[in-house]
């Protein structure tokens, strides 16, 4: 177990290092990195000053090592566009994205798992129809369009909920709802098929023939269907993060996604670099947690992988 | 948005190697509508491809010509005229013509991404699946990392450094899109290469390239087509999202995502600006997903591989 954990940890670090390296190299590929990092309307002297800070006069590997040591120390540089240290901007934005993603994902999981399980048990009924409809729509309708429709209906026509910015819990409802649809669709589809599979398994037939209580049977079913659903969670996180960039921009939600898009419009690459690095670390760590949770959920995996 | 087709649509989970139970979709073959011919999705896709091919030729107006005196005309069923059946936008451009122009962008981006990432994914799958061993392990780690990485971050970085362009959109989506092909087709290859006809070919002295060309590629073709159909929808959706964010196809090109972004500023006064591109996008993606589902259920009567 410890060996497997360490192995996965090292792999995760390699992925993070690779992404950071690509981010570093891409700026250098663009020609003059100081030009890219300079704000709009920077003077020639400004650009030279930025070049000095980056250490452009040194060979590439020295620049790379300096860059790495800065990142490890949490120093992402200073944003010219926002007039603030990047790390401070990230620290302000991160909780907003986390809140939005967490609420959206929790909602998607609760609805998706319940709907998927019920629709498998009651296969062919109207609930099954609803589940399939959500599964189909959720993967086809663009989240940004869904968000626009939500704004149009709930904010503009019905005037029930605010459409823009952050504030009380009511500000969270529309963006979280819009963001949750896509993961909800995947979770519903997968829960449905995993439950159908569990229902057909030999142990279910055996328990039924023994007359095991419905509640006990359900517990066994849920445990067996949870593995594929958890597997999906890690992949969904990447999807959720992508979706949140779009949703945050649409709803003016001050998270990491909006920060990145604003930074692009200000041509503030320092901020973009910080957002991408932090997002990558989050995604990689979450995937690590998902992988490690298999063993906890399924003793068979523990024996096979951790042996 | 996702650059990959949603993973639960694929027969193989990217994590299947770590999990002993393969994630199959046993209920899928029973799904309603799969026995029918896909008239709805086929019709929409045909319409979409037609619009992409000849749309700009039959469009009544220019897609980019600005005439401020014509701005925000409503569609014909909401008090507009037949000269501009779906109304005009904030710069007086014809919405219908721009929708047709947008179909060409979506089609071009979608097909390019599918072609490039499909070809690359196929090559990786063949190397990984047929040769196996250490190369396989390294390639599959790389594939997993690509699958787990949010492609939009790459899009943001490239847009920040090199600026947005249609070409960059295709590159980004292809870089993010090959991995699902590699994953799924590799598992096909692993299954195929143990089968008698391939084992016999090896015994009879066939080389790896010959086996790949004559046996493996024809046998994974149906899987490839299913994945490509699903990815077409995913790529169009992603292009829409990127253009919506302003890091995709730059204006004034009539991309559906860009039209939506422009329209979202006029929700209270000109709802049609956001409505029509959204419908076009949703229907095209829906049709491509339905078609992919249908193709899979047809190519695989048992419901799982």
Coordinates of C-alpha atoms in Angstrom, one line a residue:
Chain A
X1 CA 0.0 0.0 0.0
X2 CA 2.7 2.4 1.0
X3 CA 4.8 1.5 -2.0
X4 CA 1.9 2.0 -4.4
X5 CA 1.0 5.4 -2.8
X6 CA 4.6 6.5 -3.1
X7 CA 4.7 5.4 -6.7
X8 CA 1.6 7.3 -7.6
X9 CA 2.9 10.3 -5.7
X10 CA 6.0 10.4 -7.8
X11 CA 4.0 10.0 -11.0
X12 CA 1.8 12.9 -9.9
X13 CA 4.9 15.1 -9.3
X14 CA 6.2 14.3 -12.7
X15 CA 3.0 15.3 -14.4
X16 CA 3.0 18.6 -12.5
X17 CA 6.7 19.2 -13.4
X18 CA 5.9 18.5 -17.0
X19 CA 3.1 21.0 -17.2
X20 CA 5.1 23.7 -15.5
X21 CA 8.0 23.0 -17.9
X22 CA 5.6 23.3 -20.9
X23 CA 4.3 26.6 -19.5
X24 CA 7.9 27.8 -19.1
X25 CA 9.0 26.7 -22.6
X26 CA 5.9 28.1 -24.4
X27 CA 6.6 31.6 -23.3
X28 CA 10.2 31.3 -24.5
X29 CA 9.1 29.9 -27.8
X30 CA 7.1 33.0 -28.5
X31 CA 10.2 35.0 -29.2
X32 CA 10.7 37.6 -26.5
X33 CA 9.2 36.5 -23.2
X34 CA 9.5 39.9 -21.7
X35 CA 7.3 41.2 -24.5
X36 CA 4.6 38.6 -23.7
X37 CA 4.8 39.2 -19.9
X38 CA 4.8 43.0 -20.3
X39 CA 1.5 44.8 -19.8
X40 CA -0.4 46.7 -22.6
X41 CA 1.3 50.0 -23.3
X42 CA 4.6 49.0 -21.7
X43 CA 7.6 51.2 -22.6
X44 CA 10.8 49.8 -23.9
X45 CA 12.4 50.4 -20.5
X46 CA 9.6 48.4 -18.9
X47 CA 10.3 45.5 -21.1
X48 CA 14.0 45.6 -20.5
X49 CA 13.3 45.7 -16.7
X50 CA 11.0 42.6 -17.0
X51 CA 13.6 40.8 -19.0
X52 CA 16.1 41.5 -16.2
X53 CA 13.7 40.1 -13.6
X54 CA 13.3 37.0 -15.7
X55 CA 17.0 36.7 -16.0
X56 CA 16.9 36.5 -19.8
X57 CA 20.6 37.3 -20.0
X58 CA 21.3 33.9 -18.4
X59 CA 21.3 30.6 -20.3
X60 CA 18.0 28.8 -20.5
X61 CA 18.6 26.2 -17.8
X62 CA 19.5 28.9 -15.3
X63 CA 16.2 30.7 -16.2
X64 CA 14.4 27.4 -15.8
X65 CA 15.9 26.7 -12.4
X66 CA 15.1 30.2 -11.2
X67 CA 11.6 29.8 -12.4
X68 CA 11.1 26.5 -10.6
X69 CA 12.5 27.7 -7.3
X70 CA 10.2 30.7 -7.5
X71 CA 7.2 28.5 -8.0
X72 CA 8.2 26.1 -5.3
X73 CA 8.4 29.1 -2.9
X74 CA 4.9 30.2 -4.1
X75 CA 6.3 33.2 -5.9
X76 CA 4.3 33.6 -9.1
X77 CA 5.5 37.1 -9.7
X78 CA 3.6 40.4 -9.8
X79 CA 0.7 41.2 -12.0
X80 CA 1.0 44.4 -13.9
X81 CA -2.6 44.3 -15.1
X82 CA -4.1 43.9 -11.6
X83 CA -1.3 45.7 -9.7
X84 CA -1.0 42.9 -7.1
X85 CA 1.1 39.9 -6.4
X86 CA -0.2 36.9 -8.4
X87 CA -0.3 34.7 -5.4
X88 CA -2.6 37.1 -3.7
X89 CA -5.0 37.1 -6.7
X90 CA -5.0 33.3 -6.7
X91 CA -5.7 33.1 -3.0
X92 CA -8.7 35.4 -3.5
X93 CA -10.1 33.6 -6.5
X94 CA -9.5 30.0 -5.5
X95 CA -12.1 29.7 -2.7
X96 CA -14.8 31.0 -5.2
X97 CA -14.0 28.4 -7.7
X98 CA -13.8 25.7 -5.0
X99 CA -17.2 26.7 -3.7
X100 CA -18.8 26.8 -7.1
X101 CA -17.3 23.4 -8.2
X102 CA -18.1 21.8 -4.9
X103 CA -21.7 22.8 -4.8
X104 CA -22.2 21.9 -8.5
X105 CA -20.5 18.5 -8.1
X106 CA -22.3 17.7 -4.8
X107 CA -25.6 18.5 -6.5
X108 CA -24.7 16.5 -9.6
X109 CA -23.7 13.5 -7.6
X110 CA -26.7 13.4 -5.3
X111 CA -29.2 13.8 -8.2
X112 CA -27.2 11.7 -10.6
X113 CA -26.7 8.7 -8.4
X114 CA -30.2 8.7 -7.1
X115 CA -31.7 9.2 -10.5
X116 CA -29.4 6.6 -12.1
X117 CA -30.1 4.0 -9.4
X118 CA -33.8 4.5 -9.3
X119 CA -34.1 4.5 -13.1
X120 CA -32.2 1.2 -13.3
X121 CA -34.4 -0.4 -10.6
X122 CA -37.5 1.0 -12.2
X123 CA -36.3 0.4 -15.8
X124 CA -38.9 1.5 -18.4
X125 CA -40.9 3.8 -16.2
X126 CA -41.2 7.6 -16.4
X127 CA -38.3 8.1 -14.0
X128 CA -36.2 6.1 -16.4
X129 CA -37.3 8.4 -19.1
X130 CA -36.3 11.5 -17.1
X131 CA -32.9 10.0 -16.4
X132 CA -32.2 9.2 -20.0
X133 CA -33.4 12.6 -21.1
X134 CA -31.0 14.3 -18.6
X135 CA -28.2 11.9 -19.7
X136 CA -28.7 12.9 -23.3
X137 CA -29.3 16.7 -22.9
X138 CA -26.5 17.1 -20.5
X139 CA -23.9 15.9 -22.9
X140 CA -25.2 17.9 -25.9
X141 CA -26.3 21.3 -24.6
X142 CA -23.4 23.8 -24.2
X143 CA -23.1 24.9 -20.6
X144 CA -22.7 28.5 -21.7
X145 CA -25.9 28.4 -23.6
X146 CA -27.7 26.7 -20.7
X147 CA -26.4 29.5 -18.5
X148 CA -27.7 32.1 -20.8
X149 CA -31.1 30.5 -20.9
X150 CA -31.1 30.3 -17.1
X151 CA -30.3 34.0 -16.9
X152 CA -33.0 34.8 -19.4
X153 CA -35.7 32.8 -17.5
X154 CA -34.8 33.2 -13.8
X155 CA -33.1 36.6 -13.7
X156 CA -34.6 38.6 -16.6
X157 CA -38.1 37.2 -16.9
X158 CA -39.0 35.9 -13.5
X159 CA -36.6 38.2 -11.5
X160 CA -36.1 35.5 -9.0
X161 CA -32.3 35.3 -8.8
X162 CA -29.4 37.5 -9.4
X163 CA -27.6 36.9 -12.7
X164 CA -24.2 38.4 -12.0
X165 CA -21.4 38.5 -9.5
X166 CA -20.9 36.9 -6.1
X167 CA -22.7 37.7 -2.8
X168 CA -25.2 35.7 -0.8
X169 CA -26.1 32.1 -1.4
X170 CA -28.6 33.2 -4.0
X171 CA -25.8 34.3 -6.2
X172 CA -24.5 30.7 -6.3
X173 CA -27.7 29.0 -7.4
X174 CA -27.7 29.7 -11.2
X175 CA -24.0 29.2 -11.9
X176 CA -23.9 26.0 -9.8
X177 CA -27.0 24.7 -11.5
X178 CA -25.7 25.4 -14.9
X179 CA -22.3 23.9 -14.1
X180 CA -23.8 20.7 -12.6
X181 CA -25.8 19.6 -15.6
X182 CA -22.9 18.0 -17.5
X183 CA -21.5 16.0 -14.6
X184 CA -25.0 15.1 -13.6
X185 CA -25.6 13.6 -17.1
X186 CA -22.5 11.5 -16.9
X187 CA -23.1 10.3 -13.3
X188 CA -26.7 9.5 -14.1
X189 CA -25.8 7.4 -17.2
X190 CA -23.0 5.6 -15.4
X191 CA -25.0 4.9 -12.2
X192 CA -27.8 3.6 -14.3
X193 CA -25.6 1.2 -16.2
X194 CA -23.6 0.2 -13.2
X195 CA -26.7 -0.6 -11.2
X196 CA -28.2 -2.6 -14.1
X197 CA -25.0 -4.6 -14.2
X198 CA -25.1 -5.2 -10.4
X199 CA -28.8 -6.2 -10.6
X200 CA -27.8 -8.9 -13.1
X201 CA -24.9 -10.2 -11.1
X202 CA -24.9 -13.6 -9.5
X203 CA -24.7 -12.4 -6.0
X204 CA -27.9 -10.4 -6.4
X205 CA -29.7 -13.4 -7.7
X206 CA -28.4 -15.4 -4.8
X207 CA -29.4 -12.9 -2.2
X208 CA -32.8 -12.5 -3.7
X209 CA -33.4 -16.3 -3.7
X210 CA -32.3 -16.4 0.0
X211 CA -34.9 -13.7 0.7
X212 CA -32.4 -11.0 1.9
X213 CA -34.1 -7.8 2.9
X214 CA -34.4 -5.1 0.2
X215 CA -32.4 -2.5 2.2
X216 CA -29.5 -4.9 2.6
X217 CA -29.6 -5.8 -1.0
X218 CA -29.6 -2.1 -1.9
X219 CA -26.5 -1.5 0.3
X220 CA -24.6 -4.2 -1.5
X221 CA -25.7 -2.8 -4.9
X222 CA -24.6 0.7 -4.0
X223 CA -21.2 -0.5 -2.9
X224 CA -20.7 -2.4 -6.1
X225 CA -21.8 0.4 -8.4
X226 CA -19.7 3.0 -6.5
X227 CA -16.4 2.0 -8.0
X228 CA -17.1 2.9 -11.7
X229 CA -18.8 6.1 -10.5
X230 CA -15.8 7.1 -8.4
X231 CA -13.5 6.3 -11.4
X232 CA -15.5 8.9 -13.4
X233 CA -15.1 11.5 -10.6
X234 CA -11.4 12.1 -11.3
X235 CA -12.0 12.6 -15.0
X236 CA -15.0 14.8 -14.3
X237 CA -12.9 17.2 -12.3
X238 CA -11.0 18.2 -15.4
X239 CA -14.4 18.7 -17.1
X240 CA -15.8 20.6 -14.2
X241 CA -12.8 23.0 -14.1
X242 CA -13.2 23.6 -17.8
X243 CA -16.9 24.3 -17.4
X244 CA -16.2 26.6 -14.5
X245 CA -14.1 28.9 -16.7
X246 CA -17.1 29.3 -19.0
X247 CA -19.6 29.6 -16.2
X248 CA -17.5 32.1 -14.2
X249 CA -17.1 34.3 -17.2
X250 CA -20.8 34.2 -18.0
X251 CA -22.0 34.9 -14.5
X252 CA -19.1 37.2 -13.4
X253 CA -18.2 34.8 -10.6
X254 CA -14.8 36.0 -9.3
X255 CA -13.0 32.6 -9.4
X256 CA -9.9 31.3 -11.1
X257 CA -11.6 30.9 -14.5
X258 CA -12.7 34.5 -14.7
X259 CA -9.3 35.6 -13.4
X260 CA -7.6 33.8 -16.3
X261 CA -9.9 35.2 -19.0
X262 CA -9.5 38.7 -17.6
X263 CA -5.8 38.2 -17.6
X264 CA -5.8 37.2 -21.2
X265 CA -7.8 40.3 -22.1
X266 CA -5.2 42.4 -20.2
X267 CA -2.4 40.3 -21.9
X268 CA -1.2 39.5 -18.4
X269 CA 0.6 36.3 -18.9
X270 CA 2.0 36.2 -15.3
X271 CA -1.5 35.6 -14.0
X272 CA -2.3 33.0 -16.6
X273 CA 0.8 31.1 -15.7
X274 CA -0.2 31.1 -12.0
X275 CA -3.7 30.0 -12.7
X276 CA -2.6 27.1 -15.0
X277 CA 0.0 25.9 -12.5
X278 CA -2.4 25.9 -9.5
X279 CA -5.2 24.3 -11.5
X280 CA -2.9 21.6 -12.7
X281 CA -1.7 20.8 -9.2
X282 CA -5.4 20.6 -8.0
X283 CA -6.4 18.3 -10.9
X284 CA -3.4 16.0 -10.4
X285 CA -3.9 15.8 -6.6
X286 CA -7.6 15.0 -7.0
X287 CA -6.8 12.2 -9.4
X288 CA -4.3 10.9 -7.0
X289 CA -6.9 10.8 -4.2
X290 CA -9.4 9.1 -6.5
X291 CA -6.8 6.4 -7.4
X292 CA -6.0 5.8 -3.8
X293 CA -9.6 5.6 -2.8
X294 CA -10.1 2.5 -5.0
X295 CA -8.2 0.4 -2.5
X296 CA -10.4 1.6 0.3
X297 CA -13.6 0.9 -1.6
X298 CA -12.8 -2.4 -3.2
X299 CA -10.7 -5.0 -1.3
X300 CA -10.1 -6.8 -4.6
X301 CA -8.2 -3.9 -6.0
X302 CA -6.2 -3.6 -2.8
X303 CA -5.0 -7.2 -3.1
X304 CA -4.3 -6.9 -6.7
X305 CA -2.7 -3.5 -7.0
X306 CA -1.1 -3.1 -3.6
X307 CA 0.3 -6.6 -3.3
Chain B
X1 CA -17.2 21.6 -22.1
X2 CA -15.0 18.7 -22.8
X3 CA -12.6 18.0 -25.6
X4 CA -13.0 14.3 -25.1
X5 CA -16.3 12.6 -25.8
X6 CA -17.7 12.0 -22.4
X7 CA -15.9 9.0 -21.0
X8 CA -18.9 7.1 -20.0
X9 CA -19.8 6.9 -23.6
X10 CA -16.7 4.9 -24.3
X11 CA -16.6 1.2 -23.8
X12 CA -13.3 1.4 -21.9
X13 CA -12.6 3.6 -18.9
X14 CA -9.2 5.4 -19.0
X15 CA -8.6 4.0 -15.6
X16 CA -9.6 0.5 -16.6
X17 CA -6.0 -0.6 -16.1
X18 CA -6.2 0.3 -12.4
X19 CA -9.6 -1.2 -11.9
X20 CA -10.1 -4.9 -12.5
X21 CA -13.8 -4.5 -13.5
X22 CA -14.1 -3.0 -16.9
X23 CA -16.8 -0.5 -17.1
X24 CA -19.3 -1.7 -19.6
X25 CA -22.7 -0.4 -20.3
X26 CA -24.9 -3.5 -20.2
X27 CA -28.2 -1.6 -20.4
X28 CA -27.2 0.2 -23.5
X29 CA -28.4 -2.2 -26.1
X30 CA -31.9 -2.0 -24.6
X31 CA -32.1 1.7 -25.1
X32 CA -35.1 2.9 -26.8
X33 CA -34.6 4.0 -30.4
X34 CA -31.5 2.1 -31.1
X35 CA -33.2 -0.4 -33.2
X36 CA -34.6 2.3 -35.3
X37 CA -32.7 3.9 -38.1
X38 CA -31.3 7.3 -36.9
X39 CA -33.5 9.5 -39.1
X40 CA -33.4 12.4 -36.7
X41 CA -29.7 12.5 -36.0
X42 CA -28.8 11.6 -39.6
X43 CA -31.1 14.3 -40.9
X44 CA -29.6 17.0 -38.6
X45 CA -26.0 15.9 -39.4
X46 CA -26.7 15.9 -43.2
X47 CA -28.2 19.4 -42.9
X48 CA -25.2 20.5 -40.9
X49 CA -22.7 19.2 -43.4
X50 CA -24.7 20.7 -46.3
X51 CA -24.8 24.0 -44.5
X52 CA -21.0 23.8 -43.9
X53 CA -20.3 22.9 -47.5
X54 CA -22.6 25.2 -49.5
X55 CA -24.0 27.5 -46.7
X56 CA -21.9 30.6 -47.5
X57 CA -22.9 30.2 -51.2
X58 CA -26.7 30.2 -50.5
X59 CA -26.5 32.7 -47.6
X60 CA -28.7 35.7 -48.4
X61 CA -26.3 38.3 -47.0
X62 CA -22.6 38.8 -46.2
X63 CA -21.6 37.3 -42.8
X64 CA -19.4 40.2 -41.9
X65 CA -20.9 43.2 -43.6
X66 CA -21.7 45.8 -41.0
X67 CA -24.7 48.2 -41.5
X68 CA -25.6 50.0 -38.4
X69 CA -28.9 51.2 -39.8
X70 CA -30.2 47.6 -39.8
X71 CA -29.2 46.8 -36.2
X72 CA -31.2 44.4 -34.0
X73 CA -34.0 43.6 -36.4
X74 CA -36.2 40.9 -34.9
X75 CA -36.8 37.5 -36.7
X76 CA -39.7 37.3 -39.2
X77 CA -42.1 35.5 -36.7
X78 CA -41.5 38.3 -34.1
X79 CA -42.3 41.2 -36.3
X80 CA -39.3 41.2 -38.6
X81 CA -39.2 40.9 -42.4
X82 CA -38.4 38.0 -44.8
X83 CA -35.3 39.9 -45.9
X84 CA -33.7 38.9 -42.6
X85 CA -35.6 35.8 -41.5
X86 CA -33.8 35.3 -38.2
X87 CA -33.2 38.9 -37.6
X88 CA -30.0 41.0 -37.4
X89 CA -27.4 41.4 -34.7
X90 CA -26.0 44.5 -32.9
X91 CA -24.0 45.5 -36.0
X92 CA -26.8 44.9 -38.5
X93 CA -25.4 41.6 -39.8
X94 CA -27.9 38.9 -40.9
X95 CA -28.2 36.2 -38.3
X96 CA -29.2 33.4 -40.8
X97 CA -26.2 34.1 -43.0
X98 CA -23.9 34.1 -40.0
X99 CA -25.4 30.8 -38.8
X100 CA -24.6 29.3 -42.2
X101 CA -21.1 30.7 -42.0
X102 CA -20.7 29.3 -38.5
X103 CA -21.6 25.8 -39.7
X104 CA -18.6 26.0 -42.0
X105 CA -16.3 26.9 -39.2
X106 CA -17.7 24.2 -36.9
X107 CA -17.5 21.6 -39.7
X108 CA -13.9 22.6 -40.6
X109 CA -12.7 22.6 -37.0
X110 CA -14.7 19.4 -36.1
X111 CA -13.4 17.4 -39.0
X112 CA -9.8 18.6 -38.7
X113 CA -9.7 17.7 -35.0
X114 CA -11.3 14.3 -35.6
X115 CA -8.9 13.5 -38.4
X116 CA -5.7 14.7 -36.7
X117 CA -6.4 13.2 -33.3
X118 CA -7.9 10.1 -34.7
X119 CA -4.8 9.4 -36.8
X120 CA -2.5 10.1 -33.9
X121 CA -4.5 8.1 -31.5
X122 CA -4.6 5.2 -33.9
X123 CA -0.8 5.2 -34.2
X124 CA -0.3 5.4 -30.4
X125 CA -2.8 2.6 -29.9
X126 CA -1.1 0.3 -32.5
X127 CA 2.4 0.9 -31.0
X128 CA 1.1 0.6 -27.4
X129 CA -1.2 -2.4 -28.0
X130 CA 0.9 -4.4 -30.4
X131 CA 4.4 -3.9 -29.0
X132 CA 3.4 -3.7 -25.4
X133 CA 5.9 -3.9 -22.5
X134 CA 7.6 -0.8 -21.3
X135 CA 6.6 1.3 -24.3
X136 CA 3.0 0.5 -23.6
X137 CA 3.4 1.5 -19.9
X138 CA 4.9 4.8 -20.8
X139 CA 2.5 5.6 -23.6
X140 CA -0.5 4.8 -21.4
X141 CA 0.7 6.9 -18.5
X142 CA 1.0 9.7 -21.0
X143 CA -2.5 9.0 -22.3
X144 CA -4.0 9.0 -18.8
X145 CA -2.3 12.3 -18.0
X146 CA -3.7 13.8 -21.2
X147 CA -7.2 12.6 -20.4
X148 CA -7.1 14.1 -16.9
X149 CA -5.7 17.4 -18.0
X150 CA -8.2 20.1 -18.6
X151 CA -7.6 21.1 -22.2
X152 CA -9.0 24.6 -21.6
X153 CA -5.9 25.4 -19.6
X154 CA -3.8 24.7 -22.7
X155 CA -6.2 26.8 -24.7
X156 CA -5.8 29.7 -22.2
X157 CA -2.0 29.5 -22.3
X158 CA -1.8 29.4 -26.1
X159 CA -4.3 32.2 -26.5
X160 CA -2.3 34.3 -24.0
X161 CA 0.9 33.8 -25.8
X162 CA 0.1 33.4 -29.5
X163 CA -3.4 34.9 -29.6
X164 CA -6.6 33.3 -30.7
X165 CA -7.0 31.8 -34.2
X166 CA -8.9 29.0 -35.9
X167 CA -5.7 27.1 -36.5
X168 CA -4.8 27.3 -32.8
X169 CA -8.2 26.0 -31.9
X170 CA -7.6 22.9 -34.1
X171 CA -4.2 22.3 -32.7
X172 CA -5.4 22.6 -29.1
X173 CA -8.3 20.3 -29.5
X174 CA -6.3 17.7 -31.4
X175 CA -3.6 17.8 -28.7
X176 CA -6.3 17.1 -26.1
X177 CA -8.3 14.7 -28.2
X178 CA -6.1 11.9 -29.3
X179 CA -6.0 10.2 -25.9
X180 CA -9.5 8.6 -25.9
X181 CA -8.7 7.0 -29.3
X182 CA -5.5 5.6 -28.0
X183 CA -7.1 4.2 -24.8
X184 CA -10.1 2.5 -26.4
X185 CA -8.4 1.2 -29.6
X186 CA -5.4 -0.1 -27.6
X187 CA -7.8 -2.3 -25.6
X188 CA -9.2 -3.6 -28.9
X189 CA -5.8 -4.4 -30.2
X190 CA -4.9 -6.3 -27.0
X191 CA -8.0 -8.4 -27.5
X192 CA -7.4 -8.9 -31.2
X193 CA -3.8 -9.9 -31.1
X194 CA -4.6 -13.0 -29.0
X195 CA -7.1 -14.2 -31.6
X196 CA -6.2 -17.2 -33.8
X197 CA -6.1 -15.4 -37.2
X198 CA -3.5 -13.0 -36.0
X199 CA -1.5 -15.6 -34.1
X200 CA -1.5 -17.8 -37.2
X201 CA -0.3 -14.9 -39.3
X202 CA 2.6 -14.4 -37.0
X203 CA 3.4 -18.1 -37.2
X204 CA 3.3 -17.9 -41.0
X205 CA 5.9 -15.1 -40.8
X206 CA 3.9 -12.0 -41.2
X207 CA 5.6 -8.8 -40.0
X208 CA 4.1 -6.4 -37.6
X209 CA 3.4 -3.7 -40.2
X210 CA 1.6 -6.2 -42.4
X211 CA -0.5 -7.4 -39.5
X212 CA -1.3 -3.9 -38.4
X213 CA -2.3 -3.0 -42.0
X214 CA -4.2 -6.1 -43.0
X215 CA -5.7 -7.3 -39.7
X216 CA -5.7 -4.7 -36.9
X217 CA -6.7 -1.5 -38.7
X218 CA -9.7 -3.1 -40.6
X219 CA -10.8 -4.7 -37.3
X220 CA -10.7 -1.5 -35.3
X221 CA -12.3 0.6 -38.0
X222 CA -15.9 0.4 -36.6
X223 CA -14.6 1.5 -33.1
X224 CA -12.7 4.3 -34.8
X225 CA -15.8 5.5 -36.6
X226 CA -17.9 5.5 -33.4
X227 CA -15.2 7.4 -31.5
X228 CA -14.9 9.9 -34.3
X229 CA -18.6 10.6 -34.5
X230 CA -18.7 11.2 -30.7
X231 CA -15.6 13.4 -30.9
X232 CA -17.0 15.4 -33.7
X233 CA -19.8 16.6 -31.3
X234 CA -17.3 17.1 -28.5
X235 CA -14.9 19.2 -30.7
X236 CA -17.7 21.4 -32.0
X237 CA -18.9 22.0 -28.4
X238 CA -15.4 22.9 -27.3
X239 CA -14.8 25.2 -30.2
X240 CA -18.0 26.9 -29.3
X241 CA -16.9 27.3 -25.6
X242 CA -13.5 28.6 -26.6
X243 CA -15.0 31.1 -29.1
X244 CA -17.5 32.1 -26.4
X245 CA -14.6 32.9 -24.1
X246 CA -12.8 34.9 -26.7
X247 CA -10.0 32.4 -27.0
X248 CA -11.3 30.5 -30.0
X249 CA -12.1 31.7 -33.5
X250 CA -11.7 35.5 -33.4
X251 CA -14.4 37.9 -34.6
X252 CA -15.7 38.9 -37.0
X253 CA -15.7 35.3 -38.2
X254 CA -19.2 34.0 -37.6
X255 CA -18.5 31.2 -35.1
X256 CA -21.5 30.0 -33.2
X257 CA -19.8 30.3 -29.8
X258 CA -18.7 33.9 -30.7
X259 CA -22.3 34.7 -31.8
X260 CA -23.5 33.5 -28.4
X261 CA -21.0 35.6 -26.6
X262 CA -22.1 38.7 -28.5
X263 CA -25.8 37.8 -28.0
X264 CA -25.4 37.4 -24.2
X265 CA -25.0 41.1 -23.9
X266 CA -28.4 41.7 -25.5
X267 CA -30.5 39.2 -23.6
X268 CA -33.2 41.6 -22.5
X269 CA -33.6 43.4 -25.8
X270 CA -32.6 40.9 -28.5
X271 CA -33.1 37.3 -27.3
X272 CA -32.8 35.9 -30.8
X273 CA -29.1 36.6 -30.9
X274 CA -28.3 34.0 -28.2
X275 CA -31.2 31.7 -29.1
X276 CA -30.4 30.6 -32.6
X277 CA -26.7 29.8 -32.4
X278 CA -27.4 27.9 -29.2
X279 CA -30.0 25.8 -30.9
X280 CA -27.8 25.2 -33.8
X281 CA -24.9 24.1 -31.6
X282 CA -27.1 22.0 -29.3
X283 CA -28.8 20.2 -32.2
X284 CA -25.5 19.4 -34.0
X285 CA -23.9 18.1 -30.9
X286 CA -27.0 16.1 -29.9
X287 CA -27.2 14.6 -33.4
X288 CA -23.5 13.6 -33.4
X289 CA -23.9 12.0 -30.0
X290 CA -27.0 10.1 -31.0
X291 CA -25.4 8.9 -34.2
X292 CA -22.3 7.7 -32.3
X293 CA -24.5 5.8 -29.9
X294 CA -26.5 4.2 -32.7
X295 CA -23.3 3.3 -34.7
X296 CA -21.9 1.6 -31.6
X297 CA -25.0 -0.3 -30.8
X298 CA -25.1 -1.5 -34.4
X299 CA -21.5 -2.4 -34.7
X300 CA -21.7 -4.3 -31.4
X301 CA -24.8 -6.3 -31.0
X302 CA -23.8 -7.8 -27.7
X303 CA -23.7 -4.4 -26.0
X304 CA -20.2 -4.8 -24.7
X305 CA -16.8 -5.8 -26.0

